[in-house]
Coordinates of N, CA and C in Angstrom, one line a residue:
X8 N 118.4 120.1 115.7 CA 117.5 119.6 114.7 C 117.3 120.7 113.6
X9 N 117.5 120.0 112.6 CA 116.5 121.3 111.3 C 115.4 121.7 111.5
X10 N 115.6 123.1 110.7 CA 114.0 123.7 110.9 C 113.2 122.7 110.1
X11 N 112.1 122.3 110.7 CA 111.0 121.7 109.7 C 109.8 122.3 109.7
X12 N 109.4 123.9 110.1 CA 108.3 124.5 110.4 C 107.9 124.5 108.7
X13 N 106.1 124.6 107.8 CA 106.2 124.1 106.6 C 106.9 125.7 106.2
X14 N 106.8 126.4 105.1 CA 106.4 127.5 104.3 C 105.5 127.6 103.4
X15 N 104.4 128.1 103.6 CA 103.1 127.3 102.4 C 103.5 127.9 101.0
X16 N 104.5 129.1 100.6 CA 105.4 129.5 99.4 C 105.7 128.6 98.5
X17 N 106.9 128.3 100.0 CA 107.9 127.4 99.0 C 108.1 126.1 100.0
X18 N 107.6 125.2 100.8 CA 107.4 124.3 101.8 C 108.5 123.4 101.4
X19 N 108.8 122.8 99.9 CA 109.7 122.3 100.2 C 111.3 122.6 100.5
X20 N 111.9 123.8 100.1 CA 113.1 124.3 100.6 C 112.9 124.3 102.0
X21 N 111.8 124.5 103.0 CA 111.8 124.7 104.1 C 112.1 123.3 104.9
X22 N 110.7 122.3 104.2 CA 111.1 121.1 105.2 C 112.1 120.2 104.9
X23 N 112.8 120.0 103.6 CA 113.4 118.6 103.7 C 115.0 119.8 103.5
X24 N 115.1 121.0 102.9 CA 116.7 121.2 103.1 C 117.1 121.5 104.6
X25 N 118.0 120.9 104.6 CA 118.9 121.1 106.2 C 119.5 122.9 106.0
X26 N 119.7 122.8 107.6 CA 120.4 124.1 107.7 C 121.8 123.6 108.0
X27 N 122.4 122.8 107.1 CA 123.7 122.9 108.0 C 124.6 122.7 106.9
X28 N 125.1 124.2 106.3 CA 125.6 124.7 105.0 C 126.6 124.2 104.9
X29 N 127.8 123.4 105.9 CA 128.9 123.1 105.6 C 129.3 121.0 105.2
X30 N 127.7 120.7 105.4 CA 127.5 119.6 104.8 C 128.0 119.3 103.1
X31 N 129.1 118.7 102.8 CA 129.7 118.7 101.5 C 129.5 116.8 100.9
X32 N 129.0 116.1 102.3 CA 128.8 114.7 101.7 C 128.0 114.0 102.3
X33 N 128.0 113.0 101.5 CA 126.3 111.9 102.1 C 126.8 111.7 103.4
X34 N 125.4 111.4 104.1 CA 125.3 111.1 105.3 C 125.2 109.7 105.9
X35 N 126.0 108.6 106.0 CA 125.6 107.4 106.0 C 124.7 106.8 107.2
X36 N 124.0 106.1 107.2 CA 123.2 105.9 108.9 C 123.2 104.6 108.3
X37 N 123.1 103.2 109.6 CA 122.6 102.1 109.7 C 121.7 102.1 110.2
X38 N 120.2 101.2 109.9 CA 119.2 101.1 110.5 C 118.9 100.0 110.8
X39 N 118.7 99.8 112.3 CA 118.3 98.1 112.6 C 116.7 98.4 113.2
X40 N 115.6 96.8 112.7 CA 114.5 97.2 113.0 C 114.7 96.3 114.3
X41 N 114.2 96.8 115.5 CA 114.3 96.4 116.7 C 113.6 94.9 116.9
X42 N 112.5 94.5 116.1 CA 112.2 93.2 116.4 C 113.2 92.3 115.5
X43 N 114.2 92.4 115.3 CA 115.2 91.8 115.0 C 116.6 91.5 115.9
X44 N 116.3 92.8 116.7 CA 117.0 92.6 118.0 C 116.5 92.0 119.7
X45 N 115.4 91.2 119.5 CA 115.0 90.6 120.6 C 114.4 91.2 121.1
X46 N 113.7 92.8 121.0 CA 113.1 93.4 122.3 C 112.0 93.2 122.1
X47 N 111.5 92.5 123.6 CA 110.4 91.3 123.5 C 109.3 92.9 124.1
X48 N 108.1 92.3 123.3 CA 106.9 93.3 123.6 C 106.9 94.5 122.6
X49 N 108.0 95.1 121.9 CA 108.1 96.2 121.5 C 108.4 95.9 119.8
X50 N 108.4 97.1 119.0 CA 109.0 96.9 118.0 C 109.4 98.6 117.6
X51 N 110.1 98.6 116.3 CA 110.4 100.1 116.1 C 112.0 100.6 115.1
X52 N 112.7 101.1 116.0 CA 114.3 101.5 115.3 C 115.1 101.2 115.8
X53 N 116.6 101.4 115.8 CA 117.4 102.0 116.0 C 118.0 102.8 115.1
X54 N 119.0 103.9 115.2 CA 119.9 104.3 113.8 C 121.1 104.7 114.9
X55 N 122.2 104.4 113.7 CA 123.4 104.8 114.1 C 124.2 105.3 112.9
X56 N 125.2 106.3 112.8 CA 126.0 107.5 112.1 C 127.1 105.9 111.6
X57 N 127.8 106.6 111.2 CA 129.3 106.1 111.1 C 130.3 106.0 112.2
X58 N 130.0 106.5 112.6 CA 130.7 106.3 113.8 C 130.3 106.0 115.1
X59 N 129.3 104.9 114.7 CA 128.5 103.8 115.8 C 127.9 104.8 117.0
X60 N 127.4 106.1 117.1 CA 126.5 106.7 117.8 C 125.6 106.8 117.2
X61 N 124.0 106.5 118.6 CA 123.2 106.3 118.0 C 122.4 107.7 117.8
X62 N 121.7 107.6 116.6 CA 121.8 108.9 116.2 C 119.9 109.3 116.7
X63 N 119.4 107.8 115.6 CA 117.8 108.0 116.2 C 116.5 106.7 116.3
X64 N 115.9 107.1 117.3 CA 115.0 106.0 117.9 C 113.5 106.0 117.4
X65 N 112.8 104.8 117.6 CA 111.9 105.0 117.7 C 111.4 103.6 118.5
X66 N 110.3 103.9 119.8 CA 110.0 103.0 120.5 C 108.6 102.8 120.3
X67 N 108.5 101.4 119.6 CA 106.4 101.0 119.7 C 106.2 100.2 120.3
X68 N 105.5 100.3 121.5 CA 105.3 98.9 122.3 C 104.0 98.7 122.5
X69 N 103.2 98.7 121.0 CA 101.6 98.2 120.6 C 101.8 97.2 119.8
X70 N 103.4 96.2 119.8 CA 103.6 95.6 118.7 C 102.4 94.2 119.0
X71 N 102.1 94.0 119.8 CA 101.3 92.9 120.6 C 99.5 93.2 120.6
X72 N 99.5 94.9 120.1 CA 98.1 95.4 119.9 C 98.0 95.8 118.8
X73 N 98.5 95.4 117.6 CA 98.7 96.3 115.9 C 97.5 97.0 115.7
X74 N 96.3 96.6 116.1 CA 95.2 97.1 115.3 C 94.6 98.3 116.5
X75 N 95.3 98.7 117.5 CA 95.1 100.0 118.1 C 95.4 101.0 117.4
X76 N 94.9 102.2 117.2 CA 95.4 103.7 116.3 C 96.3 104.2 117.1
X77 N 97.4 104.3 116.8 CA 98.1 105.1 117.6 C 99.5 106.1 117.2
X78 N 100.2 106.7 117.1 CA 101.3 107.4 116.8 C 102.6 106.4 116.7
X79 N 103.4 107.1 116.2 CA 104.6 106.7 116.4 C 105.5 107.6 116.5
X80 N 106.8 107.6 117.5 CA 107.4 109.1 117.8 C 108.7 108.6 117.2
X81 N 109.4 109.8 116.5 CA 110.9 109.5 116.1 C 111.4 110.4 117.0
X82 N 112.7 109.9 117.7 CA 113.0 110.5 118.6 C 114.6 111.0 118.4
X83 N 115.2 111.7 118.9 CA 117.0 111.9 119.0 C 117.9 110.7 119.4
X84 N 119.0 110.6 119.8 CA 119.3 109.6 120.3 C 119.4 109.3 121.8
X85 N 119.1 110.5 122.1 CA 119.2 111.0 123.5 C 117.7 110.9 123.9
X86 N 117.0 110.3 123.1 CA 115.2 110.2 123.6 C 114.1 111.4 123.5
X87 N 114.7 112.5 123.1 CA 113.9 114.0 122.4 C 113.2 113.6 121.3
X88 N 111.7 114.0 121.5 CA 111.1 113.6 120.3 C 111.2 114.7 119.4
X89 N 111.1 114.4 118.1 CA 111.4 114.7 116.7 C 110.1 115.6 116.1
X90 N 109.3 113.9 115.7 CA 108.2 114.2 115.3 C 107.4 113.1 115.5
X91 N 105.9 112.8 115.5 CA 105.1 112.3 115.6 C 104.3 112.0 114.2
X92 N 104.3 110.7 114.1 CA 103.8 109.9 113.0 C 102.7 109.2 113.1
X93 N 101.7 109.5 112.2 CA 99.8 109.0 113.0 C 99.5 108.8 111.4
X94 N 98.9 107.0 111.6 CA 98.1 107.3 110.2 C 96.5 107.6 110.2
X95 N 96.1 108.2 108.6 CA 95.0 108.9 108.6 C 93.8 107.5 108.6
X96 N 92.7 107.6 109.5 CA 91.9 106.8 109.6 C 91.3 106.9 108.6
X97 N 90.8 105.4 107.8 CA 89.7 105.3 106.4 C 90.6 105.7 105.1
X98 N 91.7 105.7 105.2 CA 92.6 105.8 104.0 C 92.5 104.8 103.4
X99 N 92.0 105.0 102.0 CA 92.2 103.7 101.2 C 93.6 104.0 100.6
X100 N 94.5 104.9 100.8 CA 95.7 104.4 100.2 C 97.4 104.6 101.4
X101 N 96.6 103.8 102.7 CA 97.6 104.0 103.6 C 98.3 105.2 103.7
X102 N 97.5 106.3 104.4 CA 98.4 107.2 104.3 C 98.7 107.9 105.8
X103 N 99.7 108.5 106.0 CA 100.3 109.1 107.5 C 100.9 110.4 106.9
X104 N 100.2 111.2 108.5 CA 100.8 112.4 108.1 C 101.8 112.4 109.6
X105 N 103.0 113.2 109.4 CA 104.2 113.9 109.8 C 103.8 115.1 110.8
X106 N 103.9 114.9 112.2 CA 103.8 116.0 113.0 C 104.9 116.4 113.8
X107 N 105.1 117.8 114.1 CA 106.4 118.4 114.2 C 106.1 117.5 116.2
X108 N 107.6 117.8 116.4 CA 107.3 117.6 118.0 C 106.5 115.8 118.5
X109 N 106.8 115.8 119.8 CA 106.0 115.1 120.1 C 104.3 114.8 120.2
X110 N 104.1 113.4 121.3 CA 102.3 113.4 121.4 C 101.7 114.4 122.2
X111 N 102.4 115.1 123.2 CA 101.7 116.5 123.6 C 101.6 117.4 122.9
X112 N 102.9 118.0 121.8 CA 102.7 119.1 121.3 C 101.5 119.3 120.2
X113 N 101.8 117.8 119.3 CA 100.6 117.2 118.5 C 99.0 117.7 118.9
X114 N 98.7 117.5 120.1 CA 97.3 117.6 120.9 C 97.4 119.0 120.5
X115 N 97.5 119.9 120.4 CA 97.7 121.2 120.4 C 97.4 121.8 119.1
X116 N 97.5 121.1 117.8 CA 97.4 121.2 116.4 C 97.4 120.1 115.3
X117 N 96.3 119.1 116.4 CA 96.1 118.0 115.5 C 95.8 117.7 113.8
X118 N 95.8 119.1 113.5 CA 95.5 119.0 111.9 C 95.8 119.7 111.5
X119 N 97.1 120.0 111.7 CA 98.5 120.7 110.7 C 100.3 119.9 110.3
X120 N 99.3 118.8 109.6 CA 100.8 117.6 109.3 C 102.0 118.7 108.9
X121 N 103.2 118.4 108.8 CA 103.7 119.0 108.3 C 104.0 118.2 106.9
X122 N 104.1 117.0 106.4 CA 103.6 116.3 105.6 C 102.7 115.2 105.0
X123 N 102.2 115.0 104.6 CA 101.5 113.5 104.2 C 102.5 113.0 103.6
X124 N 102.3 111.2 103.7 CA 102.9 110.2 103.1 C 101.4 109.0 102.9
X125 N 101.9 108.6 101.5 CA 100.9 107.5 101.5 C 101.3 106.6 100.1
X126 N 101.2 105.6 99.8 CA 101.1 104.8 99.3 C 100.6 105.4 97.6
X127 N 101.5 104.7 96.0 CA 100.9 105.3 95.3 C 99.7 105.0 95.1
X128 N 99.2 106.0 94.2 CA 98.0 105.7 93.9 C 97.7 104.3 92.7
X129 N 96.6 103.3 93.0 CA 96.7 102.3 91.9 C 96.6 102.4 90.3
X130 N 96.3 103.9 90.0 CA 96.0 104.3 88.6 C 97.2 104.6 87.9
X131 N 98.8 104.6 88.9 CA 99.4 105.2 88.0 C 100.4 104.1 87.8
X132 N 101.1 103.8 87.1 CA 101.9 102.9 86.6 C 103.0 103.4 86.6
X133 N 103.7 103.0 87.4 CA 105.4 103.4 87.6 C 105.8 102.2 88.5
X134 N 107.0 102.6 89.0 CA 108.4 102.3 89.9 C 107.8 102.9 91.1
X135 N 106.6 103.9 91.0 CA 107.4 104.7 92.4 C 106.1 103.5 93.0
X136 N 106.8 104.1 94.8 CA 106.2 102.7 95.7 C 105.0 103.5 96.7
X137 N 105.8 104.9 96.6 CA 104.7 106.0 97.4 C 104.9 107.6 97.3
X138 N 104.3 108.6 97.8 CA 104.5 109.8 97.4 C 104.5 110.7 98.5
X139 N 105.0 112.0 99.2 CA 105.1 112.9 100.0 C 104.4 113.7 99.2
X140 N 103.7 114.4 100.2 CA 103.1 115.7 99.9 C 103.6 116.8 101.5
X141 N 103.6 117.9 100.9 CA 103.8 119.1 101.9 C 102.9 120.0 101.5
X142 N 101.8 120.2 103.2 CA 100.2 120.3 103.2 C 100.1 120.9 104.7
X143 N 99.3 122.1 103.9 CA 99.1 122.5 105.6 C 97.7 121.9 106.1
X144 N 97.1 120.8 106.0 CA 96.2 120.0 106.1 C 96.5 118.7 106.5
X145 N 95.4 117.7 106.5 CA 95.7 116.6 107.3 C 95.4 115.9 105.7
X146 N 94.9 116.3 105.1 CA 94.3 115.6 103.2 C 95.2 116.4 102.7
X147 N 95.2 115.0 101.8 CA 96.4 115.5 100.2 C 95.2 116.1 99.1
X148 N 95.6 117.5 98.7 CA 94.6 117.2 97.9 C 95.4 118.1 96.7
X149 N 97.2 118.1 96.7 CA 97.9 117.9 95.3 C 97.8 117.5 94.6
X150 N 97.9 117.5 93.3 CA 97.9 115.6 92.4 C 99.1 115.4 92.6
X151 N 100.4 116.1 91.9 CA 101.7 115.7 92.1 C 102.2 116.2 93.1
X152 N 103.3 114.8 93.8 CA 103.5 114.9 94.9 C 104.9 115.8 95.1
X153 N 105.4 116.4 96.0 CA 106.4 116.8 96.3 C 107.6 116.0 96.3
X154 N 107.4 114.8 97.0 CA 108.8 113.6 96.5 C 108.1 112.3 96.3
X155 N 109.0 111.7 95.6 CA 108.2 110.4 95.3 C 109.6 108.9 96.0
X156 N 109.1 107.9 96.3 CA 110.3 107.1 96.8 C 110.0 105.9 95.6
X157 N 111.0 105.6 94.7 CA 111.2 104.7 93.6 C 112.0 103.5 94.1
X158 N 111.0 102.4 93.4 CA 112.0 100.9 93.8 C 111.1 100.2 94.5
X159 N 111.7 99.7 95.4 CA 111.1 98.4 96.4 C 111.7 98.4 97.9
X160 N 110.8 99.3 99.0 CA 110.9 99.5 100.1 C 111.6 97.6 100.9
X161 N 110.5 96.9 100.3 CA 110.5 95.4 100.7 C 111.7 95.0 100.7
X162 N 112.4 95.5 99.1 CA 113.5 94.6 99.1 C 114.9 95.4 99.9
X163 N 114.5 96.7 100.3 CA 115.4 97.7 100.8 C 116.6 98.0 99.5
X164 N 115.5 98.6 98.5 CA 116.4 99.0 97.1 C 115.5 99.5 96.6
X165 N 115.6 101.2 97.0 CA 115.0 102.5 96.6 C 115.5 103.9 97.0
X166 N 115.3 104.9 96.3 CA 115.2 106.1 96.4 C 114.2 107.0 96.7
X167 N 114.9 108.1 97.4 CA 113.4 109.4 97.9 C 114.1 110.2 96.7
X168 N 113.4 111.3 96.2 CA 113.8 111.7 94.9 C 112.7 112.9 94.9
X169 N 113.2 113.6 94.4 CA 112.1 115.2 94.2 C 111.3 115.2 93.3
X170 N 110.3 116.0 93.0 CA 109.5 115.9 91.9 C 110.2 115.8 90.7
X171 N 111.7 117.0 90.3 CA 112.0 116.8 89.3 C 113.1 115.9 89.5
X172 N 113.5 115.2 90.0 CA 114.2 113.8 90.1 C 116.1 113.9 90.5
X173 N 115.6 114.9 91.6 CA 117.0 114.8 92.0 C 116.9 114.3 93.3
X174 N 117.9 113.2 93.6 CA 118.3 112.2 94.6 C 118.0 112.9 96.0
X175 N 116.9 112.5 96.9 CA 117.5 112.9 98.5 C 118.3 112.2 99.2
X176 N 117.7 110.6 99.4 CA 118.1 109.5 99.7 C 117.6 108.4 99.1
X177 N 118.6 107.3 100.0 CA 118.6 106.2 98.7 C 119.0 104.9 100.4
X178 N 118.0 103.8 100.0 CA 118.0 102.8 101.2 C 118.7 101.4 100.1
X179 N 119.4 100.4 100.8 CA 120.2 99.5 100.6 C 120.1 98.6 101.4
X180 N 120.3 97.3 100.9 CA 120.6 96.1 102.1 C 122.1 96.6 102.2
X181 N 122.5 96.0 103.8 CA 123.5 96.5 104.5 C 124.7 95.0 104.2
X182 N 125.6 95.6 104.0 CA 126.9 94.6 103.9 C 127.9 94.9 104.4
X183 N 128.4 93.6 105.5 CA 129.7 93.5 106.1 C 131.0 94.0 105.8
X184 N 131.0 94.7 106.5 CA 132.7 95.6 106.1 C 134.0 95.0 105.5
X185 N 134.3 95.4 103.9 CA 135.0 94.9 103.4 C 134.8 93.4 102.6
X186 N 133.5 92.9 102.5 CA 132.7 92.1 102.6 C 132.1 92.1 101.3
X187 N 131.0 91.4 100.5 CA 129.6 91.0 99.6 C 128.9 90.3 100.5
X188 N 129.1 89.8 101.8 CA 128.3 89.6 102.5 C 126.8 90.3 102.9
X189 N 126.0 89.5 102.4 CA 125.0 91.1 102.7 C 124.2 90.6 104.4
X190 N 123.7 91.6 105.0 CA 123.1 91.4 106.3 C 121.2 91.0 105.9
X191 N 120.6 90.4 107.1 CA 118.8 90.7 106.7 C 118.3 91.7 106.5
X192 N 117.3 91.8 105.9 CA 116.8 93.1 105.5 C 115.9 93.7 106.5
X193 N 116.7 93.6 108.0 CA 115.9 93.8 109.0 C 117.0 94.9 109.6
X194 N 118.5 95.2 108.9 CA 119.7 96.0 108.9 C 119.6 96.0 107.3
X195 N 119.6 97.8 107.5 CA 120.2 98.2 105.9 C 120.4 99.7 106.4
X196 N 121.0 100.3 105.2 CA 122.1 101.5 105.1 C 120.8 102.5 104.5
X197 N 121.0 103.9 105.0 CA 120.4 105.0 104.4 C 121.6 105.9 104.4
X198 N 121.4 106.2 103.0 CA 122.5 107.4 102.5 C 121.6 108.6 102.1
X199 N 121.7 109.7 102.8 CA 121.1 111.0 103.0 C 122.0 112.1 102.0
X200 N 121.4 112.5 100.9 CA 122.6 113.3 100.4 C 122.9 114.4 100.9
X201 N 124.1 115.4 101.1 CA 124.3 116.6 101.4 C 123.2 117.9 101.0
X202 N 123.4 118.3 102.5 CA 122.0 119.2 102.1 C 120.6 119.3 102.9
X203 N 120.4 118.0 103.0 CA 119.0 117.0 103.2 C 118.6 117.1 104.8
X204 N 117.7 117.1 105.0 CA 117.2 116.7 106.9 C 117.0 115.7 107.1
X205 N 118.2 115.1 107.6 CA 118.1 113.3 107.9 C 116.9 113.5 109.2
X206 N 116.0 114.2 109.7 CA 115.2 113.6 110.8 C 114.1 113.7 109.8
X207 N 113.7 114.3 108.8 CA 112.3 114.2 107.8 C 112.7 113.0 107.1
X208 N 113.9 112.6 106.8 CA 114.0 111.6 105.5 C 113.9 110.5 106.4
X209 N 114.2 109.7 108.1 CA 114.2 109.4 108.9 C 112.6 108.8 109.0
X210 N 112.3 110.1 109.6 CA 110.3 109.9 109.6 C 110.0 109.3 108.4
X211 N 110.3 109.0 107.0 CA 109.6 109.0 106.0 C 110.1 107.3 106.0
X212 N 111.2 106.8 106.4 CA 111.7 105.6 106.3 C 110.5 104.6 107.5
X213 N 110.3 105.3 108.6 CA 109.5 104.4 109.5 C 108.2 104.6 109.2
X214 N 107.6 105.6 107.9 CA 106.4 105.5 107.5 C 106.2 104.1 106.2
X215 N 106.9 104.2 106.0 CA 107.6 103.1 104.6 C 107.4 101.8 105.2
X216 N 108.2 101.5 106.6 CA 107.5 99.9 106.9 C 106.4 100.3 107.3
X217 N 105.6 100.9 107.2 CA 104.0 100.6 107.7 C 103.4 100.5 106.5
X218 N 103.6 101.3 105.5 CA 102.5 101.5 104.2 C 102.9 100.3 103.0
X219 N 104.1 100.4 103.2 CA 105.3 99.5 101.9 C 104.8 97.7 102.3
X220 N 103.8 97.1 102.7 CA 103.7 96.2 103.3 C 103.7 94.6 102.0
X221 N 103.2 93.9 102.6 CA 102.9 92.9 101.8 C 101.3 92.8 101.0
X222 N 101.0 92.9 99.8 CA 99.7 93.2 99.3 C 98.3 92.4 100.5
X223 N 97.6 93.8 100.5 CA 96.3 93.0 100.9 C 96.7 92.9 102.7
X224 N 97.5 93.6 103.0 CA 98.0 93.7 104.3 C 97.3 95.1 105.0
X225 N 96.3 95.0 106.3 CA 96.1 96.1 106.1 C 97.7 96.6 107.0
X226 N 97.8 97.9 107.1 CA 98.4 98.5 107.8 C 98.5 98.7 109.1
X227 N 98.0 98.5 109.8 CA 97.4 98.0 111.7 C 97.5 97.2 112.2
X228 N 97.4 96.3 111.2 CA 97.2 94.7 111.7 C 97.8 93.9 111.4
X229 N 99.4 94.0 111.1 CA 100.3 93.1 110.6 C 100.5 92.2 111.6
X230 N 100.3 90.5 111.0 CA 100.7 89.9 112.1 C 102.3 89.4 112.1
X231 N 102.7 89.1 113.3 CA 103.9 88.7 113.7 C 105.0 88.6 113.0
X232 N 104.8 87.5 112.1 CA 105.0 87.0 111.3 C 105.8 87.8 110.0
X233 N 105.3 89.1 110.1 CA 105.9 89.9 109.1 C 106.4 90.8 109.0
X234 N 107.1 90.8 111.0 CA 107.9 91.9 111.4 C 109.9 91.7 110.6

């Protein structure tokens, strides 16, 4: 895994660049959302590389209790947790912060995200759909955000992008090989550019179906219907 410990300096060279210098090109992953694959009781991820190994998980099996508070763990493919994903109670603008490790290590430094994510704010008028901050706190209290995600999570056609607007990643409806076929928007493609820490850009994708919802949705309490 990349380092994602923050640096309160320069936090973002630390969390979202990878250490793996000989990376020269995008990183392709498919992402299927598991209540699309039948698994009855649960909801969550899959991801797989290009070369059909699964790369990373995430298991929720509160899909039957939405309005419980609870984490969400991204895990390896091998079931190592990543990081721990918890939204902040009383947020009026959907927001979750990013914890290193799993729900034990979490217990240990409950209020040292290594990022926030949350929904933009309603004052500002743009494209973008939500903003990253990197905080050695559990509140954002930046104004501009570290990365911003542009487009439409919903329609799976957007970008993560840096403050000064260079590309991290970029999500897509998924199409059949060799194909214009396109698949549901329950399978789509994340392209990770060279450089990048596909397990932070990863976390920030399963924060996205929680916050990126349908208006007037709270975030807890999605029913069925909108998985």
């Amino acid at each position: 895994m990349s380092k994602i410990h923050p640096n309160y300096e320069n936090p973002l060279k630390e969390i979202i660049y990878s250490d793996d210098k000989q990376a020269d090109s995008p990183i392709n992953l498919t992402v299927w959302k598991k209540s699309s694959m039948s698994f009855q009781g649960m909801d969550g991820f899959t991801v797989f590389n290009q070369q059909g190994k699964l790369v990373f998980r995430v298991d929720n099996y509160s899909r039957k209790n939405r309005c419980l508070i609870g984490g969400l763990v991204l895990m390896d493919g091998i079931g190592r947790a990543l990081m721990t994903l918890r939204p902040r109670l009383l947020s009026m603008q959907y927001q979750w912060n990013g914890y290193e490790g799993g729900e034990d290590k979490c217990k240990n430094a409950p209020n040292t995200p290594i990022f926030s994510m949350r929904r933009k704010s309603i004052c500002r008028k743009s494209n973008e759909e939500a903003e990253i901050f990197f905080s050695a706190t559990d509140t954002v209290k930046s104004i501009l955000p570290d990365l911003r995600i542009e487009g439409s999570f919903r329609k799976r056609k957007c970008s993560i992008v840096t403050h000064d607007g260079k590309k991290v990643a970029e999500i897509s409806r998924k199409k059949v090989n060799n194909t214009t076929v396109v698949l549901n928007d329950d399978v789509f493609s994340l392209v990770v550019e060279p450089g990048f820490n596909c397990d932070i850009v990863m976390a920030f994708v399963v924060i996205m179906d929680r916050i990126c919802q349908k208006p007037f949705m709270p975030v807890l309490c999605r029913s069925s219907s909108s998985s």
